[in-house]
Amino acid sequence: MTRKSQTPSRRLPLALLPTTDGIRQCETRLAFSASLAAAATADLLQDGLGPDDVSDVLMPMDSSGTLSPASNHSLLNQAADLRDMYGLTGDGQTIAVIDSGIAWDHEAFTSPGQGAGIGPGYRVVGGWDFAEDDADPYDDGPAGYHGTHVAGLLAGQSSESSGMAPEADLVALRVFDDSGAGSLEWIESALRWVHDSQNDFEHPITTVNLSIGAALNDANRDYAIGILEDELQLLHDDGILVFAAAGNYYANDEITPGTTDLLYPASSPNVIAVTSIDDGGQISDFAQRENGILAAPGEGQGSAVPDHVFGWDGNVNDYAALSGTSMATPQVAAATVLIREAMIASGLEPTADDVLQRLRDHASEHKDAGTGLTYYSIDLQSALDGLQPSGGSNQPDDGGEGETAVSASEVTTDHQSQQFTLDLRDGMSLNVRNHDGSEQTYLLTDQDGQILMDAAGGSDRLEILGSVGSERLRLSADPNSDVESRLIAGGVEIVLRGFEDVQFDGGGGSDRATLYDSSGDDLLESRSGDAVLSGVGFRFDVRDVVRTYVHATAGGNDAAYLYDSDGDDTLVVQPGFTSLRGTDSSGTSLFQSAYGFESVSPYATAGGHDTAELYDSVGDDVLSISPTRSMVSSGGYQVSARYFENVTAESASGGTDVAKIYSNESESQWHVAAGLTQWTSVDGATRIARGFDRVDAFENFQPVSLPLGFTPQAAPVPLDISDQDDERFEDATRRVFEQLGV
């Protein structure tokens, strides 16, 4: 039983083998090998995992003897301890999982207040299924489970099992189909997707997990490396850490005759290889190894699996124990996420090399008895020494009239005040102006710990003056939300309560702001670097911020207006989610997004060459594209994008979708191919519709017949595309949607 219909896939003439030792060697999944004889390869491809023997391969966690006892080498235990001590959870980063997909509806990936799902606001924030070419990278049966298990070790969280970084976001990139077959091209596309999409989410993709591998030989080495290495180099240059499983075929004559060679891409110079150790800290018998390799526990590791694995019961809450370098790899990958989080919280701006070097510098060195090779196990506590709060004086010192120098760990403001000013430009100071006109300034001398600023009541305004460093601001207008307003700056977390009016000036650093709406009707106006979210009783104003994320999920009928930069910008529209990213004339990279708004209106009027990418929903969508405006409507939301030079619309998620393309030029060109319709203006601007069930074309308000015998299926009221007659445009648009019943 599968969740989606199976799509035929291109297969390489390579046997697919797991990097999970607990899975039968005959299961044709998660690694490539062309070193087998043709007959053996054919046997492997035919002898896949079946439902009758699944219990011999995947053992439920509640079966006796399936889980190894905790040891001093357990990274999961180390992460849990540090979570309790310092609150390190992976929050603020996204991990890409290139694998068999993720069962995103599993309880281990449930979002507080929203449940399980995929998309902005959920734990699995997005992804793509390269095997079936759609936006639902679910870990389907009969062969799927591996990616879900890996994702659970990375960032799962439930009463049964918690991963290393349980508040990190996940991206699922599915490169194996329902039967476990995959292709190098799909993996190449997934790596390229990470490069292209690394900043498209609320939190950037910092880490990639590849629990896959290929046993290369002279016949296929150049071929495989030629396909993947350029993308791996791209991610390395992007500063994204890529981790890959070393392999489970140590000294196996059938797979890698008499060699310790790592599988590819673990052997790539642009990838960090990870091997498996047992409870005693020794390299696992099955694991590939090389000098200086990183190691983590990989035997009997418990994590989530999809519902189909042990028989469908409608409850997506199954767990299993697996062994392999596949299980070790996500633990090391997530360890770097926690180290990066700690370094940022300490006021640092670490590069990927900084994070990896800190991990290596504090790892424990061991010798492999069989080969004499050196390997390193991870010591998270040591890696975090000097980065986390160590306490401080709780005695305030008199700083003179009107000023008090105090420890940041003890400051609580609880005044019915009208004006608060938090200045981060030179140290950290808080000025409080009370309703009676009196003032007090707090000089925060100890920047370890947490500050609670509680306005308590009244009409209160907070102004925050940012430093040249990187600050992270989160503001919520809904008092009943689970989301708490807070600011992270210079290693200090400042909790903000009771402020109705907040203004944040970034100060020139690499700042990020996340805003949440109220339960009423709210309005967002977002420009390059600036954003204002307002509603009844509140106003959030952020300025000089390079990345803004705005959520409208608390209720009401919310509207958003997004405006481009003076450089080249790219608009991406997905159901309920719109993002606009670009680089302005000063070279600053900017990103703004709106999630959950009923109406979104992006504008490209500031300059540059701007592009819009529109994607359909699972329902019935209507797309209308003219030279000046592109509109998509479905399921209670509408996006109207104006003045983008190039527009591409994709229909791949389901429903019966209709595209309407309007031209005001008789000299423009039309091109029609299977599943594609393109209009090109005389100045080179393009409008492209892919995969739509029906495409209607108009020139100067009249239906036209397209090339290749493709003709419009209907003749609805055309849109007026004249810039000089905007009222007529609005009226025509309204009549089109009335006719369609939208």
PDB file of N, CA and C in Angstrom, residues 52 57 155 327 385 425 483 491 542 632 694:
ATOM      1  N   ASP A  52       6.697  -9.965   4.291  1.00  0.00           N
ATOM      2  CA  ASP A  52       6.781 -11.145   5.148  1.00  0.00           C
ATOM      3  C   ASP A  52       8.052 -11.167   5.983  1.00  0.00           C
ATOM      4  N   VAL A  57      14.177  -7.550   9.613  1.00  0.00           N
ATOM      5  CA  VAL A  57      15.076  -6.470   9.231  1.00  0.00           C
ATOM      6  C   VAL A  57      14.915  -5.275  10.158  1.00  0.00           C
ATOM      7  N   ALA A 155      16.266  15.007  14.244  1.00  0.00           N
ATOM      8  CA  ALA A 155      15.431  16.054  14.848  1.00  0.00           C
ATOM      9  C   ALA A 155      14.071  15.568  15.312  1.00  0.00           C
ATOM     10  N   MET A 327      22.997   5.355  10.502  1.00  0.00           N
ATOM     11  CA  MET A 327      22.466   5.810  11.782  1.00  0.00           C
ATOM     12  C   MET A 327      23.474   6.685  12.526  1.00  0.00           C
ATOM     13  N   ASP A 385      32.447  23.755  25.763  1.00  0.00           N
ATOM     14  CA  ASP A 385      33.115  24.432  26.866  1.00  0.00           C
ATOM     15  C   ASP A 385      33.505  25.847  26.454  1.00  0.00           C
ATOM     16  N   ARG A 425      23.988  48.821  20.712  1.00  0.00           N
ATOM     17  CA  ARG A 425      25.057  49.312  19.847  1.00  0.00           C
ATOM     18  C   ARG A 425      26.418  49.300  20.510  1.00  0.00           C
ATOM     19  N   VAL A 483       3.871  30.700  20.842  1.00  0.00           N
ATOM     20  CA  VAL A 483       5.086  31.406  20.434  1.00  0.00           C
ATOM     21  C   VAL A 483       5.339  32.566  21.387  1.00  0.00           C
ATOM     22  N   GLY A 491      24.637  36.596  22.718  1.00  0.00           N
ATOM     23  CA  GLY A 491      24.636  35.474  23.645  1.00  0.00           C
ATOM     24  C   GLY A 491      23.576  35.553  24.718  1.00  0.00           C
ATOM     25  N   VAL A 542       9.999  46.497  11.822  1.00  0.00           N
ATOM     26  CA  VAL A 542      11.407  46.104  11.784  1.00  0.00           C
ATOM     27  C   VAL A 542      12.074  46.796  10.598  1.00  0.00           C
ATOM     28  N   VAL A 632      -3.028  34.038  -9.035  1.00  0.00           N
ATOM     29  CA  VAL A 632      -3.350  32.642  -8.776  1.00  0.00           C
ATOM     30  C   VAL A 632      -4.312  32.603  -7.599  1.00  0.00           C
ATOM     31  N   ARG A 694      -5.584  22.778 -18.657  1.00  0.00           N
ATOM     32  CA  ARG A 694      -6.091  23.586 -19.754  1.00  0.00           C
ATOM     33  C   ARG A 694      -5.361  24.913 -19.757  1.00  0.00           C
TER      34      ARG A 694
END
